[in-house]
Coordinates of C-alpha atoms and ligand atoms in Angstrom, one line a residue:
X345 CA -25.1 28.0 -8.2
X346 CA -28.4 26.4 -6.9
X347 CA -30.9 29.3 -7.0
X348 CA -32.1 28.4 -3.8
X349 CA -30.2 29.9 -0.5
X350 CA -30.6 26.8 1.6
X351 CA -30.1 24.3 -1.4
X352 CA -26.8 26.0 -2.2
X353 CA -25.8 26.1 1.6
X354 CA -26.8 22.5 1.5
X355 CA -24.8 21.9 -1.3
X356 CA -21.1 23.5 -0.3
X357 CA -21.9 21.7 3.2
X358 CA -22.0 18.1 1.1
X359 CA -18.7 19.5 -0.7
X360 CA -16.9 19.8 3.0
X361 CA -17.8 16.9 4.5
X362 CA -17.4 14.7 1.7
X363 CA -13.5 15.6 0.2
X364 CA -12.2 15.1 -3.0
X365 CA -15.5 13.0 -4.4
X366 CA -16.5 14.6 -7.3
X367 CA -18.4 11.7 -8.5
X368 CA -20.8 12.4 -5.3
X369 CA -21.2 16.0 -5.4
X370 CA -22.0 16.0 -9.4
X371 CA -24.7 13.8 -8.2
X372 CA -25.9 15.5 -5.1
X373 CA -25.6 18.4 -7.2
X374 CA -27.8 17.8 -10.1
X375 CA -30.7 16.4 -7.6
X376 CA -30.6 19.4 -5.3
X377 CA -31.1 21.7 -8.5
X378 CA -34.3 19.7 -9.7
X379 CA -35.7 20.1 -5.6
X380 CA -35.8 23.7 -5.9
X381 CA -39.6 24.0 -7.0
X382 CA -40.4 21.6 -4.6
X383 CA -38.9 23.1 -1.2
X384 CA -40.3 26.7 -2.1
X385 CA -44.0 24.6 -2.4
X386 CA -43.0 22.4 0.8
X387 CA -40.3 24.0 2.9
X388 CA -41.2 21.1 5.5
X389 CA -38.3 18.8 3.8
X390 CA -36.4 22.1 4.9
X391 CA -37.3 22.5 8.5
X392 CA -37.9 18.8 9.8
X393 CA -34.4 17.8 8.1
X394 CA -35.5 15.8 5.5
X395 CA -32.7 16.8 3.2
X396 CA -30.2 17.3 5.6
X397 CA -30.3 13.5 6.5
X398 CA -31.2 12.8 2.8
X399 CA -27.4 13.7 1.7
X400 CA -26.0 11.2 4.4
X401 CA -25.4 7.9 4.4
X402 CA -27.4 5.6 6.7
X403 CA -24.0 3.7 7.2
X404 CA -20.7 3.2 5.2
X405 CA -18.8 0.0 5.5
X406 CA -15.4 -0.4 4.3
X407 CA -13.3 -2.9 5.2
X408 CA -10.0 -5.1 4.0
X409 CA -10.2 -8.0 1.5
X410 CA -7.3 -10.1 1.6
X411 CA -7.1 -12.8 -0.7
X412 CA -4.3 -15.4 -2.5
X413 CA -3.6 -15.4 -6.4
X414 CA -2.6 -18.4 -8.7
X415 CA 1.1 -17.6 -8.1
X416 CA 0.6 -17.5 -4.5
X417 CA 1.3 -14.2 -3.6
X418 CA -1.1 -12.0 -1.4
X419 CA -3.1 -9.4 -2.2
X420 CA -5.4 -6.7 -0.7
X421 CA -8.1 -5.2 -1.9
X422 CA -10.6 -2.2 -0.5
X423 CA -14.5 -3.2 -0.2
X424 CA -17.0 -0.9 0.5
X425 CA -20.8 -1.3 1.1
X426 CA -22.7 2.6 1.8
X427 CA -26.2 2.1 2.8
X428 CA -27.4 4.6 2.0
X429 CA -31.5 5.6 2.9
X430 CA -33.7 2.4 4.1
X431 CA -36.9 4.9 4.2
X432 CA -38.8 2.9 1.7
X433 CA -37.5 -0.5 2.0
X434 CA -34.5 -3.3 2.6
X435 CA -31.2 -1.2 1.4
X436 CA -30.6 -2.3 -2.6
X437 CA -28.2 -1.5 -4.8
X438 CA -25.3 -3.6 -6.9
X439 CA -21.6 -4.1 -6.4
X440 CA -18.9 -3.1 -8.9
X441 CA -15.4 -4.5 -9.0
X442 CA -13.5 -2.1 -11.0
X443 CA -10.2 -0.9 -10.2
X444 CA -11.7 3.1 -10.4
X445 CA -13.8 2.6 -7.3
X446 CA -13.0 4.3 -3.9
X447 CA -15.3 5.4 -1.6
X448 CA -16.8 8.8 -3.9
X449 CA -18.2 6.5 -6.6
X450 CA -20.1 4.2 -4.2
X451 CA -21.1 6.9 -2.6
X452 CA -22.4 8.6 -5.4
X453 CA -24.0 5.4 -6.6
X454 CA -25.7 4.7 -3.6
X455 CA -27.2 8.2 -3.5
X456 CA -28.7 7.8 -7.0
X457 CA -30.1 4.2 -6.0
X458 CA -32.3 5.7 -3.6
X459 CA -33.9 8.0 -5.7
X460 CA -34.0 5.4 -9.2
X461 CA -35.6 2.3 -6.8
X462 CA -38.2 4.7 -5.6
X463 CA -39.4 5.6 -9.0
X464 CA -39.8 1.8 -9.5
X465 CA -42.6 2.1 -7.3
X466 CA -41.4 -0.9 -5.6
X467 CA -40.3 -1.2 -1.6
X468 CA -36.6 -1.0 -2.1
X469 CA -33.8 1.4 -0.4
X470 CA -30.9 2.8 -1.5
X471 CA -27.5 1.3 -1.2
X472 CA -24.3 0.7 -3.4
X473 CA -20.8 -1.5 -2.8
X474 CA -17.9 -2.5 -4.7
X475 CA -14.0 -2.9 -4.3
X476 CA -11.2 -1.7 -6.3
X477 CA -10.6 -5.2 -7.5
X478 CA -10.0 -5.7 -11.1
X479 CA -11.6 -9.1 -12.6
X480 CA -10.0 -8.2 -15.7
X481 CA -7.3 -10.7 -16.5
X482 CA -8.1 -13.1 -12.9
X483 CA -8.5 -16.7 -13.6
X484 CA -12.3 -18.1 -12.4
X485 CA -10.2 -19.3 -9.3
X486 CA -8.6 -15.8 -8.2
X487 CA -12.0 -14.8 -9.1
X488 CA -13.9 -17.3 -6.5
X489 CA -11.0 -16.9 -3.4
X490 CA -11.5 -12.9 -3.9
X491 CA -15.7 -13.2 -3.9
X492 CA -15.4 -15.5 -0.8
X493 CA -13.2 -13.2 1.0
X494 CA -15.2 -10.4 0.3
X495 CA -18.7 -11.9 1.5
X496 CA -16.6 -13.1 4.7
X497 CA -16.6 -9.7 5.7
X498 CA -20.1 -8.1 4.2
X499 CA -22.0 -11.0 5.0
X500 CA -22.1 -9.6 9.0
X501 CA -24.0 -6.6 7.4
X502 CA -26.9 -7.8 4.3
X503 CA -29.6 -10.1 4.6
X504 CA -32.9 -10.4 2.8
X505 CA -34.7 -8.1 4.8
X506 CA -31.5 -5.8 5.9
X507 CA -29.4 -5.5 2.4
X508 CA -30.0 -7.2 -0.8
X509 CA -26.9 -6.7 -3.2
X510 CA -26.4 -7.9 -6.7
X511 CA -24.4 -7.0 -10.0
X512 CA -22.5 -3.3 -11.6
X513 CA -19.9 -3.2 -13.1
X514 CA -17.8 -6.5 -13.2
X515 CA -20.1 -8.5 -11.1
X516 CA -22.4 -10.8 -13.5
X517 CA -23.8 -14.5 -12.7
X518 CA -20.2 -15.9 -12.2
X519 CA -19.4 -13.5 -9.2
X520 CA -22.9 -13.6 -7.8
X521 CA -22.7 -17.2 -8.0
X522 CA -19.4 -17.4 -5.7
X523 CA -20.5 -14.6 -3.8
X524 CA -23.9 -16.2 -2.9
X525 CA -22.5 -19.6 -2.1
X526 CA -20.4 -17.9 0.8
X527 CA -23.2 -16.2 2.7
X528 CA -25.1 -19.1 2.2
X529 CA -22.1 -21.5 4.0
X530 CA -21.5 -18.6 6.1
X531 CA -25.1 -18.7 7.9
X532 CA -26.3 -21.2 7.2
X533 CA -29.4 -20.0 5.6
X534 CA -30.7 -20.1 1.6
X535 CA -32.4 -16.8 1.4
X536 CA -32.9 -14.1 -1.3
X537 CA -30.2 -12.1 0.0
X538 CA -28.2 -11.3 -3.5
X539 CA -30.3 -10.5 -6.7
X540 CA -29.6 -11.9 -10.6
X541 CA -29.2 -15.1 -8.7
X542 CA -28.5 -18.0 -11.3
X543 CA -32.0 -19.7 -12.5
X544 CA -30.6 -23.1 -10.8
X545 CA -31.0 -21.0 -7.3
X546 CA -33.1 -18.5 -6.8
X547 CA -32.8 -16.3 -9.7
X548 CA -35.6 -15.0 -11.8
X549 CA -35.9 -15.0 -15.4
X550 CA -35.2 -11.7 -17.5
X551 CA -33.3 -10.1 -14.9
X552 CA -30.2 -10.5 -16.6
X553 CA -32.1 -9.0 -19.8
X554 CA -33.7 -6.3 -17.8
X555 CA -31.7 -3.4 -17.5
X556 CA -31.3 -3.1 -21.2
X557 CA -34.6 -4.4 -22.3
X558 CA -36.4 -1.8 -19.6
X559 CA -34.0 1.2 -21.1
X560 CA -35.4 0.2 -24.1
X561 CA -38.6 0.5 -23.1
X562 CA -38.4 3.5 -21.5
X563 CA -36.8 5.1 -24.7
X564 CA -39.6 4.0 -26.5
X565 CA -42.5 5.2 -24.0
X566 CA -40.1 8.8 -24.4
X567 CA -40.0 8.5 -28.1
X568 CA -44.0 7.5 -29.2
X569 CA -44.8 10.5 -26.9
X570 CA -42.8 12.8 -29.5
X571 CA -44.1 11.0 -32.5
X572 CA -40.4 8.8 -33.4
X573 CA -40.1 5.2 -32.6
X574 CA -37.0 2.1 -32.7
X575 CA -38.1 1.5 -36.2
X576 CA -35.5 2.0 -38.9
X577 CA -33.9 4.1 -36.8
X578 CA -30.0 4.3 -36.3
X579 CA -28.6 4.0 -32.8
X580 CA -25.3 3.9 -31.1
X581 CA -24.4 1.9 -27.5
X582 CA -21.6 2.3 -25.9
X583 CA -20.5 -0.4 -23.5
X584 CA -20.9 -3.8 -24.7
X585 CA -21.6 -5.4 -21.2
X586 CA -25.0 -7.0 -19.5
X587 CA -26.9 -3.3 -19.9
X588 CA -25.4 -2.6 -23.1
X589 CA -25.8 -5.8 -24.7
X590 CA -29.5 -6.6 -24.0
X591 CA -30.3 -2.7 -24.8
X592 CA -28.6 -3.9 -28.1
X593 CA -30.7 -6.8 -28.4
X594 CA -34.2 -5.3 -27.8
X595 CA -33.3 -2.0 -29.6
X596 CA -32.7 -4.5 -32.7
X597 CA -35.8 -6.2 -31.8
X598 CA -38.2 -2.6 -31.5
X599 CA -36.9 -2.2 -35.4
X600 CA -33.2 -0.1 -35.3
X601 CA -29.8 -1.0 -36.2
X602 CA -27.1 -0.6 -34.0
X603 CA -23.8 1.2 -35.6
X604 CA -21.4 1.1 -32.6
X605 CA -20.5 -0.6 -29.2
X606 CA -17.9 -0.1 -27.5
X607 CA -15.1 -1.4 -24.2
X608 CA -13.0 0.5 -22.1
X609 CA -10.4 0.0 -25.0
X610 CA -11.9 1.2 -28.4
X611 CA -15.2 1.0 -30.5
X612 CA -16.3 -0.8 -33.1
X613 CA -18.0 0.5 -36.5
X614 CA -20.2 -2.1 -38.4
X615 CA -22.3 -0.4 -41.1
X616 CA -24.1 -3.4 -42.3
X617 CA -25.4 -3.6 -37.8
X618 CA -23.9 -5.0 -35.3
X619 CA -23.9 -8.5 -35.3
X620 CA -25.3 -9.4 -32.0
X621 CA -24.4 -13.1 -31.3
X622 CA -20.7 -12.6 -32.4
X623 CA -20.9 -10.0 -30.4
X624 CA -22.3 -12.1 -27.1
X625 CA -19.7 -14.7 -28.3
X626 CA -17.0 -12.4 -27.9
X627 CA -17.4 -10.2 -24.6
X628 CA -19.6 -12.7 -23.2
X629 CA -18.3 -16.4 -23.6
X630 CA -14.9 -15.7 -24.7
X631 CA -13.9 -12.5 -22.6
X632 CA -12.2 -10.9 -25.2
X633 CA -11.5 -7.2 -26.1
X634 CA -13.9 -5.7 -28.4
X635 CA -11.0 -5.2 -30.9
X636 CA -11.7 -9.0 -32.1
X637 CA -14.6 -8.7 -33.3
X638 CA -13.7 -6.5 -36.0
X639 CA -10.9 -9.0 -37.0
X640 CA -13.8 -11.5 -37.3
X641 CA -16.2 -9.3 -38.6
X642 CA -14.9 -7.8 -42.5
X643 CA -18.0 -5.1 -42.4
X644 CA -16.4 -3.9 -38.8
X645 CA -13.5 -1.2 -38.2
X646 CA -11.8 -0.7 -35.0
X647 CA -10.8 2.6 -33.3
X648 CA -9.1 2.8 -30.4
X649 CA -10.1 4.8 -27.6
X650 CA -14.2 5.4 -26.8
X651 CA -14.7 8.7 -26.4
X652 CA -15.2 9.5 -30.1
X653 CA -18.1 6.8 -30.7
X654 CA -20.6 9.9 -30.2
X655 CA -19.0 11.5 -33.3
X656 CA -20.7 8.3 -35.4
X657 CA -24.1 9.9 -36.8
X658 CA -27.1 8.1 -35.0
X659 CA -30.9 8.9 -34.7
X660 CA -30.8 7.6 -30.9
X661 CA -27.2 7.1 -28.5
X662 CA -27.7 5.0 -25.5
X663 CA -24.2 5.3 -22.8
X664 CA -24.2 2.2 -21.2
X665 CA -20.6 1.9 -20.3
X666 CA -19.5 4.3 -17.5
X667 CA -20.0 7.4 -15.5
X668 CA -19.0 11.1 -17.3
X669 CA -18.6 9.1 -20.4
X670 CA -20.3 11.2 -22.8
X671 CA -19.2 14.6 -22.0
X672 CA -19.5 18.2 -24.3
X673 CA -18.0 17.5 -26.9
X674 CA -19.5 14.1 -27.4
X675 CA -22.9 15.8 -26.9
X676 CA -22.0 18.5 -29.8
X677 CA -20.9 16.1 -31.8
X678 CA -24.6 14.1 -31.6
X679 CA -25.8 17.5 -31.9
X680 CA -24.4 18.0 -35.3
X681 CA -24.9 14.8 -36.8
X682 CA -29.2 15.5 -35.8
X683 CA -29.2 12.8 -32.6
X684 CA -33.2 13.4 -31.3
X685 CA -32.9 11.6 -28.4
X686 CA -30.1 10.0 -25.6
X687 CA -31.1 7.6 -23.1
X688 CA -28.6 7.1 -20.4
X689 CA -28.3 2.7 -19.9
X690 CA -25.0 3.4 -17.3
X691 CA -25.2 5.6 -14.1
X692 CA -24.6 9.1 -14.8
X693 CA -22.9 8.4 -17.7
X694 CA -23.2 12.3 -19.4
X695 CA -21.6 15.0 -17.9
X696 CA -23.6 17.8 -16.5
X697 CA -22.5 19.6 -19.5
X698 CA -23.7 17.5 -22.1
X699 CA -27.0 17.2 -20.2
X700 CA -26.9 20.9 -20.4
X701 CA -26.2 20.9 -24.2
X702 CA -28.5 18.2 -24.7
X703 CA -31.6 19.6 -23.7
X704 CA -30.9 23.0 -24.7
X705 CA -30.9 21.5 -28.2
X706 CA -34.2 19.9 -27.9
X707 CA -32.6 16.5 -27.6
X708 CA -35.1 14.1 -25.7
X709 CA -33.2 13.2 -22.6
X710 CA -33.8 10.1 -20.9
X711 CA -32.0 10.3 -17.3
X712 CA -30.2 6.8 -15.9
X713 CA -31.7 6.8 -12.5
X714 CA -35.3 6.8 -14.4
X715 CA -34.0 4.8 -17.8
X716 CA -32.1 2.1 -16.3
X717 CA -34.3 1.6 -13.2
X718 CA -35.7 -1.8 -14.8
X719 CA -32.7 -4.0 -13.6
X720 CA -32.9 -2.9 -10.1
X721 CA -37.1 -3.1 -10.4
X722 CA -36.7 -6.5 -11.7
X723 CA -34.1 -7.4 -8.5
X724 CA -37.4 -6.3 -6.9
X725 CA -39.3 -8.8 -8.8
X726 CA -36.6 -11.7 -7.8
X727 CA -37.2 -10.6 -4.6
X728 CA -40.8 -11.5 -4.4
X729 CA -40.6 -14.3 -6.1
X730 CA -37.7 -15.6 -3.2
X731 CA -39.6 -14.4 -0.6
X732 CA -43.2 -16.4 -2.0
X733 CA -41.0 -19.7 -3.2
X734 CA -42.8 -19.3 -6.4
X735 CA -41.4 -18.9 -10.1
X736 CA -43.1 -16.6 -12.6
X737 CA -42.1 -16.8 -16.7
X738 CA -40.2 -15.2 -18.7
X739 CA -43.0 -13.8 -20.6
X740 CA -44.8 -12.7 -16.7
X741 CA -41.4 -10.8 -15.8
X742 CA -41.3 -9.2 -18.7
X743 CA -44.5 -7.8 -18.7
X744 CA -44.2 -6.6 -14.9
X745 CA -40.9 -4.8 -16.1
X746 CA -42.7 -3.3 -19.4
X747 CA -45.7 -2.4 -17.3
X748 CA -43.0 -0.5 -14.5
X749 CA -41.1 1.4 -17.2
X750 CA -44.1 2.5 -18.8
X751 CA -45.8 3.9 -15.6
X752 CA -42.0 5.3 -14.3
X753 CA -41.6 7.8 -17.9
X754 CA -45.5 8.7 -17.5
X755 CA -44.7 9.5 -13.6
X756 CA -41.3 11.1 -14.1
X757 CA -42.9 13.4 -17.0
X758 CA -45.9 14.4 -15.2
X759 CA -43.8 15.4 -11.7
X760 CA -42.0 17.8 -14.0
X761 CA -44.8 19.3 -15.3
X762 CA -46.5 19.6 -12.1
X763 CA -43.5 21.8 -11.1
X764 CA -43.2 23.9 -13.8
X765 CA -40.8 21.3 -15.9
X766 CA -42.7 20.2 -18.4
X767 CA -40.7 17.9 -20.8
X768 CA -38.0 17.8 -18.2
X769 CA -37.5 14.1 -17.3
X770 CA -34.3 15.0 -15.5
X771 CA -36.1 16.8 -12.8
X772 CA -38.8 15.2 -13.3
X773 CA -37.3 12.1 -12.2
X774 CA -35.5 13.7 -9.2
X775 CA -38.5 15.1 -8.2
X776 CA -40.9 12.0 -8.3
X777 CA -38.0 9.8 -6.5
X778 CA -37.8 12.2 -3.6
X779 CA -41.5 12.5 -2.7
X780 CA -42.2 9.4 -1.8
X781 CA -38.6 9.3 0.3
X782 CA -39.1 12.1 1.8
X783 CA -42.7 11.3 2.8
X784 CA -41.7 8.1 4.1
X785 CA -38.9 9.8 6.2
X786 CA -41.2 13.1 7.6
X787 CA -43.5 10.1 9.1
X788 CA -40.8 8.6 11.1
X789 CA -40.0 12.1 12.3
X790 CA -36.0 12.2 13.4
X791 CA -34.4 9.1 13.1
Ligands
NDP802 P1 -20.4 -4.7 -17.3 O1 -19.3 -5.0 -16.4 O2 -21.2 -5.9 -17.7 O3 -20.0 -3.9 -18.6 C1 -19.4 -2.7 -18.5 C2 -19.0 -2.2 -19.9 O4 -18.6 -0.9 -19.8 C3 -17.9 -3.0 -20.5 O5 -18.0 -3.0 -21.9 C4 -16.7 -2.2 -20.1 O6 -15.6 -2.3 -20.9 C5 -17.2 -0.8 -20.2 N1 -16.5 0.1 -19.2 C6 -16.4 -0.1 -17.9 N2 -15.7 0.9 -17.3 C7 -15.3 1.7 -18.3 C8 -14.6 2.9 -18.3 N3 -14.0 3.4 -17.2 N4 -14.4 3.5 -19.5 C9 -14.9 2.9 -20.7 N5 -15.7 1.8 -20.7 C10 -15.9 1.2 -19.5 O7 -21.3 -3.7 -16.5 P2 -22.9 -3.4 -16.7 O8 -23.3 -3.5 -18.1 O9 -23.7 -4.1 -15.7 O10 -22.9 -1.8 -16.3 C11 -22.8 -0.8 -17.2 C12 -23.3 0.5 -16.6 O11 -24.7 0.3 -16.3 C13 -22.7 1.0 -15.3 O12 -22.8 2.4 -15.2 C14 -23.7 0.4 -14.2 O13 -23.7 1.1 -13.0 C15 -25.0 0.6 -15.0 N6 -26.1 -0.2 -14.5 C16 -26.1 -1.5 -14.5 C17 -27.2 -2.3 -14.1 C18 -27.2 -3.8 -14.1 O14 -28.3 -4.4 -13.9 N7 -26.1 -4.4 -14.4 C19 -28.4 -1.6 -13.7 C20 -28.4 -0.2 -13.9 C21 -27.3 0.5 -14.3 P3 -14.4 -3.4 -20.5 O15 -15.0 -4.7 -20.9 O16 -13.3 -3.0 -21.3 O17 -14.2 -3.3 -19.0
2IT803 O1 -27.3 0.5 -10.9 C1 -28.2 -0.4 -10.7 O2 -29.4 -0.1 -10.6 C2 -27.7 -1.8 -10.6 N1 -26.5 -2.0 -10.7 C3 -28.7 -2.9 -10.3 C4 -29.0 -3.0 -8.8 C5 -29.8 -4.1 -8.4 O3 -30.0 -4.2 -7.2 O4 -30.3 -4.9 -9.2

């Protein structure tokens, strides 16, 4: 129950109209909660409609992706693109090829979007697409005929200044690549309409670092605050991916040692530290299950199935895999084994639950939509430098993206203390997202 009498009408209203999407209403859920301080100071947002539009999509777009595999045969897939609120700026938001995605997982990714690319601070809307295709097993030419028939069809609806898509789940350089060189045939136009571009064509450095790097640096902003740091602390990651692997490789770099990563198949163990490059070898270059790496690493053990890596004691655990993937019992488990802080790399990755158990326990609590906001900032960043035609360097990006993080945790905490929340980034940065949304949308009055 939201203890709120609108909110909660609000809320069973979102459950009606949106069916059997329980990714969506979890999220919808858990931002409505942190908005209750701030209706009962502004009940504006209440009577000009702010929220009411706020929980529905601008626009959703699905449509059929037909494509041919190596054997000839032809297959459909689902795509989906849900723009979701363009208050603040051009809709943004990734794609994620993963057979799990139907239309209540975009949706509730999009919704999240809006409120994580406002905390940036940067002028970016909210959108989310994907398809239930799985890359998993496709050879790079299945890969390339699937990407081209998808932009075939979204291409009618992005553009630089309209919709500016770019990686999730399952979509890295290779797909952008194939993706981007469609639209580009298909209008005849090079523009910076797809983010964590290549760096032979528009891409910017440190994007591809930035998701993890910027969850790192959010952790540690958190962390310093409570008098803990990186250094010779031990931390777990699950995932072992573009967030989880460049979280791994600055979280080494700030000082820790990383236990654990994981796949969708099983964790590894390594108690000397993961072994970072083997590791890059393995999931990046090679494509391989995580499983090799312990038969190549002899400090490594292998356990099948994910869901007990929270049960490995750790100072700090980081999920970047998936959403609800560290639920109550992974949270008691951290619990036990004296965890001080989680910071969430994936998109709602703990269940409301384990937030629940989490911060009840004193456990700092880093939020995704404000601890993973530094890819999507940095997409912001590529942006800018497409639209001046100008290159900054590594070392340039990288400061903008520390400089971002650093300025989102002190905004995030400070909205929740304003609002009675004090140490609660959660609300916090629910709350700080929405403002400037639901600003931007009470000047344009009903549209
Ligand atoms: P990748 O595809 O690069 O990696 C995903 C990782 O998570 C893989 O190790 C994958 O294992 C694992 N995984 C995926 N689905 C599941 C599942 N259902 N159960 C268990 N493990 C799973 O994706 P990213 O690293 O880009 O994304 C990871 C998370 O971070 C997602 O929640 C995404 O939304 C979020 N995120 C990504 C950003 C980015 O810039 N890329 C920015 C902000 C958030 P396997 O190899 O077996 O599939
Ligand atoms: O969830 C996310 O923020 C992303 N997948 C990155 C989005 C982006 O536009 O860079």
């Amino acid at each position: 129950m939201i203890q709120n009498e609108y909110l909660q009408g609000l809320m069973e209203r979102v459950i009606d109209r949106n069916p059997a999407e329980p990714e969506f209403h979890q999220a919808v859920q858990e931002v409505l909660t942190s908005l209750v301080p701030v209706v009962e100071a502004h009940p504006e947002y209440i009577t000009e409609g702010v929220l009411e539009c706020l929980v529905e999509p601008e626009r959703v777009i699905k449509f059929r992706v037909p494509w041919v595999d190596d054997a000839g045969n032809v297959r459909v897939n689902r795509g989906f693109r849900v723009q979701f609120n363009s208050a603040i700026g051009p809709y943004k938001g990734g794609l994620r090829f993963h057979p799990s995605v139907y239309e209540g997982i975009v949706k509730f990714l999009g919704f999240e979007q809006i409120f994580k690319n406002s905390l940036t601070g940067l002028p970016i809307g909210g959108g989310k697409g994907g398809s239930d295709f799985d890359p998993k097993g496709k050879s790079d030419g299945e890969i390339m005929r699937f990407c081209q028939s998808f932009m075939t069809e979204l291409f009618k609806y992005i553009g630089p200044d309209t919709d500016v898509p770019a990686g999730d789940i399952g979509v890295g350089a290779r797909e952008i690549g194939y993706l981007f060189g469609q639209y580009k045939r298909l209008r005849n136009e090079f523009t910076g309409v797809l983010t964590g571009k290549g760096l032979s064509y528009g891409g910017s450095l440190a994007r591809r670092e930035a998701t993890g790097y910027g969850l790192c640096y959010f952790t540690d902003n958190m962390l310093r605050d409570h008098g803990r740091s990186f250094d010779g602390a031990t931390v777990v990651i699950s995932g072992s991916g573009n967030v989880a692997t460049y979280a791994c490789e600055k979280a080494m770099e700030m000082g820790a040692k990383v236990m654990a990563m994981s796949d969708s198949g099983g964790y590894v163990y390594d108690k000397d530290g993961i072994d970072l490059e083997l590791m890059k070898q393995i999931k990046g270059e090679e494509r391989q299950r995580i499983s090799v790496y312990a038969q190549r690493r002899p400090t490594a053990e292998y356990h099948e199935g994910c869901r007990h890596i929270w049960e490995i004691p750790c100072d700090i655990a980081m999920p970047c895999a998936t959403q609800n993937e560290l639920d109550g019992a992974g949270a008691r488990a951290l619990i036990a084994n004296g965890c001080y802080a989680v910071s969430e790399g994936a998109n709602m990755p703990c269940t409301p639950e384990a937030v629940e158990l989490l911060q009840e326990a004193g456990v700092l609590f880093a939020p995704a939509k404000a601890a993973n906001a530094g890819g999507v900032a940095t997409s912001a960043l590529e942006m800018s430098q497409n639209s001046m035609r100008f290159y900054w360097s590594f070392e340039e990006v990288d400061q903008h993206l520390k400089q971002i993080m650093t300025d989102l945790y002190h905004n995030a905490a400070a909205a929740a203390e304003q609002y009675g929340k004090k140490g609660d980034l959660v609300s916090g940065a629910n709350i700080a997202g929405f403002l400037k949304v639901a600003d931007a949308m009470l000047a344009y009055g009903v549209v």
